[in-house]
Amino acid sequence: STTGGGASAVWVAQGGMAVAVMNEASASSVSAASPLKAPRGLTFTLSLTSSLGARLYSTFSFVALAPAGSCGSPGSRVTAEVGMASSNSVLISASQEGTFALCYSTSGASGTFFEQTGVSVELFAPATATSVSAASPARIPEGVETLVVFDGVVASFATFVGFAPPGGCSS
């Protein structure tokens, strides 16, 4: 801040305060996202990483998901433009299935969004009573740790498989 004006101004340092200048968004701002797979309709935390080790968040930082090549078209985004005001993580959800590009902006929710090179998120159908089409092996011995492979299951942070007697599943 200053005291006085013109050539006689005296600049006074303001202790305990700093303003960080961040890089403008580009196609390489985000180098990784986690998780890379989630069931559609589930609200989940999407964490982003910068290859520069930089903070990606600010009051002007926003992310969204869109089909590849569509980040610049607001009507094509499958999620709302979600603000990243205080961390490199956001809560996000989408009702469509597919593999979507990560879109990032540092010029506000209505600013220019850049498709992040090599970063995409797959949203898949939630589990149903017929999601698992096969299990191998089909029989396992009691009390023996055995690897079982399930066909039709998409592995993600939200995927769990359990065993119950017939009629014992809650849904």
PDB file of C-alpha atoms in Angstrom:
ATOM      1  CA  SER A   1       0.000   0.000   0.000  1.00  0.00           C
ATOM      2  CA  THR A   2       1.078   3.615  -0.338  1.00  0.00           C
ATOM      3  CA  THR A   3       0.998   6.703   1.786  1.00  0.00           C
ATOM      4  CA  GLY A   4       0.954   9.992  -0.049  1.00  0.00           C
ATOM      5  CA  GLY A   5       0.867  10.359  -3.786  1.00  0.00           C
ATOM      6  CA  GLY A   6       2.991  11.078  -6.815  1.00  0.00           C
ATOM      7  CA  ALA A   7       6.779  11.137  -6.483  1.00  0.00           C
ATOM      8  CA  SER A   8       6.564  11.379  -2.687  1.00  0.00           C
ATOM      9  CA  ALA A   9       4.642   8.072  -2.284  1.00  0.00           C
ATOM     10  CA  VAL A  10       5.989   5.744   0.402  1.00  0.00           C
ATOM     11  CA  TRP A  11       5.439   2.016  -0.168  1.00  0.00           C
ATOM     12  CA  VAL A  12       4.735  -0.030   2.967  1.00  0.00           C
ATOM     13  CA  ALA A  13       5.094  -3.834   2.921  1.00  0.00           C
ATOM     14  CA  GLN A  14       2.004  -5.714   4.093  1.00  0.00           C
ATOM     15  CA  GLY A  15       3.115  -8.550   6.381  1.00  0.00           C
ATOM     16  CA  GLY A  16       1.519 -11.986   6.310  1.00  0.00           C
ATOM     17  CA  MET A  17      -0.076 -11.563   2.909  1.00  0.00           C
ATOM     18  CA  ALA A  18       0.856 -12.938  -0.485  1.00  0.00           C
ATOM     19  CA  VAL A  19      -0.765 -13.146  -3.882  1.00  0.00           C
ATOM     20  CA  ALA A  20       0.162 -16.173  -6.000  1.00  0.00           C
ATOM     21  CA  VAL A  21       0.358 -15.725  -9.745  1.00  0.00           C
ATOM     22  CA  MET A  22      -0.641 -18.916 -11.533  1.00  0.00           C
ATOM     23  CA  ASN A  23      -0.058 -20.092 -15.059  1.00  0.00           C
ATOM     24  CA  GLU A  24      -2.780 -19.539 -17.632  1.00  0.00           C
ATOM     25  CA  ALA A  25      -4.587 -22.763 -18.567  1.00  0.00           C
ATOM     26  CA  SER A  26      -3.206 -24.779 -21.475  1.00  0.00           C
ATOM     27  CA  ALA A  27      -3.661 -28.295 -22.866  1.00  0.00           C
ATOM     28  CA  SER A  28      -0.861 -29.490 -20.576  1.00  0.00           C
ATOM     29  CA  SER A  29      -1.910 -27.852 -17.282  1.00  0.00           C
ATOM     30  CA  VAL A  30      -3.157 -31.127 -15.794  1.00  0.00           C
ATOM     31  CA  SER A  31      -0.891 -34.169 -16.069  1.00  0.00           C
ATOM     32  CA  ALA A  32      -3.016 -36.718 -14.172  1.00  0.00           C
ATOM     33  CA  ALA A  33      -6.430 -37.290 -12.617  1.00  0.00           C
ATOM     34  CA  SER A  34      -7.629 -39.797 -10.049  1.00  0.00           C
ATOM     35  CA  PRO A  35      -9.805 -41.809 -10.174  1.00  0.00           C
ATOM     36  CA  LEU A  36      -9.860 -42.533 -13.910  1.00  0.00           C
ATOM     37  CA  LYS A  37     -13.035 -44.658 -13.707  1.00  0.00           C
ATOM     38  CA  ALA A  38     -16.305 -44.136 -11.826  1.00  0.00           C
ATOM     39  CA  PRO A  39     -19.939 -45.226 -12.124  1.00  0.00           C
ATOM     40  CA  ARG A  40     -22.163 -42.659 -13.826  1.00  0.00           C
ATOM     41  CA  GLY A  41     -24.478 -40.824 -11.458  1.00  0.00           C
ATOM     42  CA  LEU A  42     -22.114 -41.181  -8.486  1.00  0.00           C
ATOM     43  CA  THR A  43     -20.744 -37.942  -7.045  1.00  0.00           C
ATOM     44  CA  PHE A  44     -17.044 -38.531  -6.442  1.00  0.00           C
ATOM     45  CA  THR A  45     -13.890 -36.583  -5.642  1.00  0.00           C
ATOM     46  CA  LEU A  46     -11.724 -36.030  -8.715  1.00  0.00           C
ATOM     47  CA  SER A  47      -8.146 -35.120  -7.776  1.00  0.00           C
ATOM     48  CA  LEU A  48      -5.899 -33.418 -10.330  1.00  0.00           C
ATOM     49  CA  THR A  49      -2.119 -33.174 -10.567  1.00  0.00           C
ATOM     50  CA  SER A  50       0.020 -30.657 -12.444  1.00  0.00           C
ATOM     51  CA  SER A  51       3.237 -31.806 -14.099  1.00  0.00           C
ATOM     52  CA  LEU A  52       4.727 -28.507 -12.941  1.00  0.00           C
ATOM     53  CA  GLY A  53       3.923 -29.289  -9.312  1.00  0.00           C
ATOM     54  CA  ALA A  54       1.762 -26.193  -9.394  1.00  0.00           C
ATOM     55  CA  ARG A  55      -1.467 -25.398  -7.642  1.00  0.00           C
ATOM     56  CA  LEU A  56      -4.248 -25.723 -10.169  1.00  0.00           C
ATOM     57  CA  TYR A  57      -6.866 -24.074  -7.982  1.00  0.00           C
ATOM     58  CA  SER A  58      -7.977 -20.462  -7.718  1.00  0.00           C
ATOM     59  CA  THR A  59     -11.280 -18.620  -7.640  1.00  0.00           C
ATOM     60  CA  PHE A  60     -11.036 -18.576 -11.457  1.00  0.00           C
ATOM     61  CA  SER A  61     -10.169 -22.307 -11.936  1.00  0.00           C
ATOM     62  CA  PHE A  62     -12.887 -24.651 -13.210  1.00  0.00           C
ATOM     63  CA  VAL A  63     -13.063 -28.208 -14.556  1.00  0.00           C
ATOM     64  CA  ALA A  64     -15.634 -30.169 -16.542  1.00  0.00           C
ATOM     65  CA  LEU A  65     -15.871 -33.395 -18.538  1.00  0.00           C
ATOM     66  CA  ALA A  66     -16.768 -33.467 -22.247  1.00  0.00           C
ATOM     67  CA  PRO A  67     -16.466 -35.758 -25.260  1.00  0.00           C
ATOM     68  CA  ALA A  68     -12.977 -35.579 -26.814  1.00  0.00           C
ATOM     69  CA  GLY A  69     -12.607 -32.458 -28.934  1.00  0.00           C
ATOM     70  CA  SER A  70     -15.573 -30.693 -27.281  1.00  0.00           C
ATOM     71  CA  CYS A  71     -14.090 -28.809 -24.313  1.00  0.00           C
ATOM     72  CA  GLY A  72     -14.510 -25.490 -26.119  1.00  0.00           C
ATOM     73  CA  SER A  73     -18.244 -26.065 -26.592  1.00  0.00           C
ATOM     74  CA  PRO A  74     -20.191 -25.442 -23.348  1.00  0.00           C
ATOM     75  CA  GLY A  75     -23.267 -27.322 -24.619  1.00  0.00           C
ATOM     76  CA  SER A  76     -21.221 -30.502 -25.100  1.00  0.00           C
ATOM     77  CA  ARG A  77     -19.934 -30.780 -21.533  1.00  0.00           C
ATOM     78  CA  VAL A  78     -21.458 -33.707 -19.627  1.00  0.00           C
ATOM     79  CA  THR A  79     -20.830 -32.171 -16.191  1.00  0.00           C
ATOM     80  CA  ALA A  80     -21.354 -28.732 -14.766  1.00  0.00           C
ATOM     81  CA  GLU A  81     -18.323 -26.430 -14.734  1.00  0.00           C
ATOM     82  CA  VAL A  82     -17.058 -27.111 -11.202  1.00  0.00           C
ATOM     83  CA  GLY A  83     -15.024 -24.498  -9.350  1.00  0.00           C
ATOM     84  CA  MET A  84     -11.639 -25.310  -7.808  1.00  0.00           C
ATOM     85  CA  ALA A  85     -11.353 -22.443  -5.331  1.00  0.00           C
ATOM     86  CA  SER A  86      -9.414 -24.114  -2.516  1.00  0.00           C
ATOM     87  CA  SER A  87      -7.780 -27.383  -3.653  1.00  0.00           C
ATOM     88  CA  ASN A  88      -6.731 -29.502  -6.636  1.00  0.00           C
ATOM     89  CA  SER A  89      -9.777 -31.734  -5.985  1.00  0.00           C
ATOM     90  CA  VAL A  90     -13.439 -31.290  -6.893  1.00  0.00           C
ATOM     91  CA  LEU A  91     -16.715 -33.134  -6.367  1.00  0.00           C
ATOM     92  CA  ILE A  92     -18.045 -34.143  -9.767  1.00  0.00           C
ATOM     93  CA  SER A  93     -20.895 -36.239 -11.208  1.00  0.00           C
ATOM     94  CA  ALA A  94     -22.315 -37.015 -14.633  1.00  0.00           C
ATOM     95  CA  SER A  95     -25.380 -38.926 -15.813  1.00  0.00           C
ATOM     96  CA  GLN A  96     -23.856 -40.107 -19.121  1.00  0.00           C
ATOM     97  CA  GLU A  97     -21.641 -43.124 -19.766  1.00  0.00           C
ATOM     98  CA  GLY A  98     -18.475 -43.027 -21.843  1.00  0.00           C
ATOM     99  CA  THR A  99     -14.870 -41.883 -21.819  1.00  0.00           C
ATOM    100  CA  PHE A 100     -14.620 -38.119 -21.471  1.00  0.00           C
ATOM    101  CA  ALA A 101     -11.841 -35.567 -21.805  1.00  0.00           C
ATOM    102  CA  LEU A 102     -10.916 -33.437 -18.819  1.00  0.00           C
ATOM    103  CA  CYS A 103     -11.513 -29.735 -19.539  1.00  0.00           C
ATOM    104  CA  TYR A 104      -9.687 -27.064 -17.483  1.00  0.00           C
ATOM    105  CA  SER A 105     -10.019 -23.283 -17.354  1.00  0.00           C
ATOM    106  CA  THR A 106      -8.344 -20.528 -15.349  1.00  0.00           C
ATOM    107  CA  SER A 107     -10.633 -17.833 -16.717  1.00  0.00           C
ATOM    108  CA  GLY A 108     -13.869 -18.658 -14.898  1.00  0.00           C
ATOM    109  CA  ALA A 109     -16.852 -20.915 -15.555  1.00  0.00           C
ATOM    110  CA  SER A 110     -17.672 -19.187 -18.830  1.00  0.00           C
ATOM    111  CA  GLY A 111     -14.033 -18.744 -19.903  1.00  0.00           C
ATOM    112  CA  THR A 112     -11.968 -20.803 -22.339  1.00  0.00           C
ATOM    113  CA  PHE A 113     -11.686 -24.489 -21.410  1.00  0.00           C
ATOM    114  CA  PHE A 114      -8.693 -26.501 -22.636  1.00  0.00           C
ATOM    115  CA  GLU A 115      -8.841 -30.257 -23.256  1.00  0.00           C
ATOM    116  CA  GLN A 116      -6.072 -31.801 -21.165  1.00  0.00           C
ATOM    117  CA  THR A 117      -3.713 -33.946 -23.217  1.00  0.00           C
ATOM    118  CA  GLY A 118      -3.735 -37.594 -22.166  1.00  0.00           C
ATOM    119  CA  VAL A 119      -6.192 -37.125 -19.273  1.00  0.00           C
ATOM    120  CA  SER A 120      -9.633 -38.724 -19.540  1.00  0.00           C
ATOM    121  CA  VAL A 121     -12.233 -40.153 -17.174  1.00  0.00           C
ATOM    122  CA  GLU A 122     -14.405 -43.199 -17.927  1.00  0.00           C
ATOM    123  CA  LEU A 123     -17.943 -43.172 -16.552  1.00  0.00           C
ATOM    124  CA  PHE A 124     -19.541 -46.619 -16.672  1.00  0.00           C
ATOM    125  CA  ALA A 125     -22.968 -48.120 -15.910  1.00  0.00           C
ATOM    126  CA  PRO A 126     -23.657 -48.863 -12.235  1.00  0.00           C
ATOM    127  CA  ALA A 127     -23.924 -52.519 -11.234  1.00  0.00           C
ATOM    128  CA  THR A 128     -27.108 -54.449 -11.932  1.00  0.00           C
ATOM    129  CA  ALA A 129     -28.282 -57.964 -11.083  1.00  0.00           C
ATOM    130  CA  THR A 130     -26.746 -59.128 -14.393  1.00  0.00           C
ATOM    131  CA  SER A 131     -23.451 -57.166 -14.379  1.00  0.00           C
ATOM    132  CA  VAL A 132     -21.317 -60.229 -13.639  1.00  0.00           C
ATOM    133  CA  SER A 133     -21.593 -62.563 -16.623  1.00  0.00           C
ATOM    134  CA  ALA A 134     -19.183 -65.261 -15.382  1.00  0.00           C
ATOM    135  CA  ALA A 135     -16.801 -66.146 -12.580  1.00  0.00           C
ATOM    136  CA  SER A 136     -13.719 -68.325 -12.915  1.00  0.00           C
ATOM    137  CA  PRO A 137     -13.259 -70.680 -11.199  1.00  0.00           C
ATOM    138  CA  ALA A 138     -16.972 -71.325 -10.608  1.00  0.00           C
ATOM    139  CA  ARG A 139     -16.272 -73.390  -7.453  1.00  0.00           C
ATOM    140  CA  ILE A 140     -13.738 -72.634  -4.729  1.00  0.00           C
ATOM    141  CA  PRO A 141     -12.727 -74.561  -1.605  1.00  0.00           C
ATOM    142  CA  GLU A 142     -13.805 -73.215   1.768  1.00  0.00           C
ATOM    143  CA  GLY A 143     -10.987 -71.636   3.764  1.00  0.00           C
ATOM    144  CA  VAL A 144      -8.517 -71.451   0.873  1.00  0.00           C
ATOM    145  CA  GLU A 145      -7.518 -68.068  -0.497  1.00  0.00           C
ATOM    146  CA  THR A 146      -8.374 -68.221  -4.210  1.00  0.00           C
ATOM    147  CA  LEU A 147      -8.154 -65.679  -7.014  1.00  0.00           C
ATOM    148  CA  VAL A 148     -11.530 -65.369  -8.737  1.00  0.00           C
ATOM    149  CA  VAL A 149     -11.899 -63.493 -12.045  1.00  0.00           C
ATOM    150  CA  PHE A 150     -15.274 -61.860 -12.741  1.00  0.00           C
ATOM    151  CA  ASP A 151     -16.347 -61.125 -16.329  1.00  0.00           C
ATOM    152  CA  GLY A 152     -18.437 -57.985 -16.812  1.00  0.00           C
ATOM    153  CA  VAL A 153     -17.030 -56.092 -13.821  1.00  0.00           C
ATOM    154  CA  VAL A 154     -15.390 -52.692 -14.338  1.00  0.00           C
ATOM    155  CA  ALA A 155     -12.634 -52.215 -11.778  1.00  0.00           C
ATOM    156  CA  SER A 156     -12.788 -48.858  -9.995  1.00  0.00           C
ATOM    157  CA  PHE A 157     -12.571 -47.299  -6.529  1.00  0.00           C
ATOM    158  CA  ALA A 158     -16.346 -47.894  -6.226  1.00  0.00           C
ATOM    159  CA  THR A 159     -16.381 -51.568  -7.321  1.00  0.00           C
ATOM    160  CA  PHE A 160     -16.828 -54.233  -4.662  1.00  0.00           C
ATOM    161  CA  VAL A 161     -17.699 -57.919  -4.941  1.00  0.00           C
ATOM    162  CA  GLY A 162     -19.029 -59.975  -2.054  1.00  0.00           C
ATOM    163  CA  PHE A 163     -20.410 -63.444  -1.483  1.00  0.00           C
ATOM    164  CA  ALA A 164     -23.705 -64.305   0.175  1.00  0.00           C
ATOM    165  CA  PRO A 165     -26.017 -67.304   0.311  1.00  0.00           C
ATOM    166  CA  PRO A 166     -28.847 -67.276  -2.278  1.00  0.00           C
ATOM    167  CA  GLY A 167     -31.261 -64.453  -1.475  1.00  0.00           C
ATOM    168  CA  GLY A 168     -28.754 -62.920   0.952  1.00  0.00           C
ATOM    169  CA  CYS A 169     -27.833 -59.785  -1.032  1.00  0.00           C
ATOM    170  CA  SER A 170     -29.464 -56.567   0.140  1.00  0.00           C
ATOM    171  CA  SER A 171     -30.122 -55.344  -3.410  1.00  0.00           C
TER     172      SER A 171
END
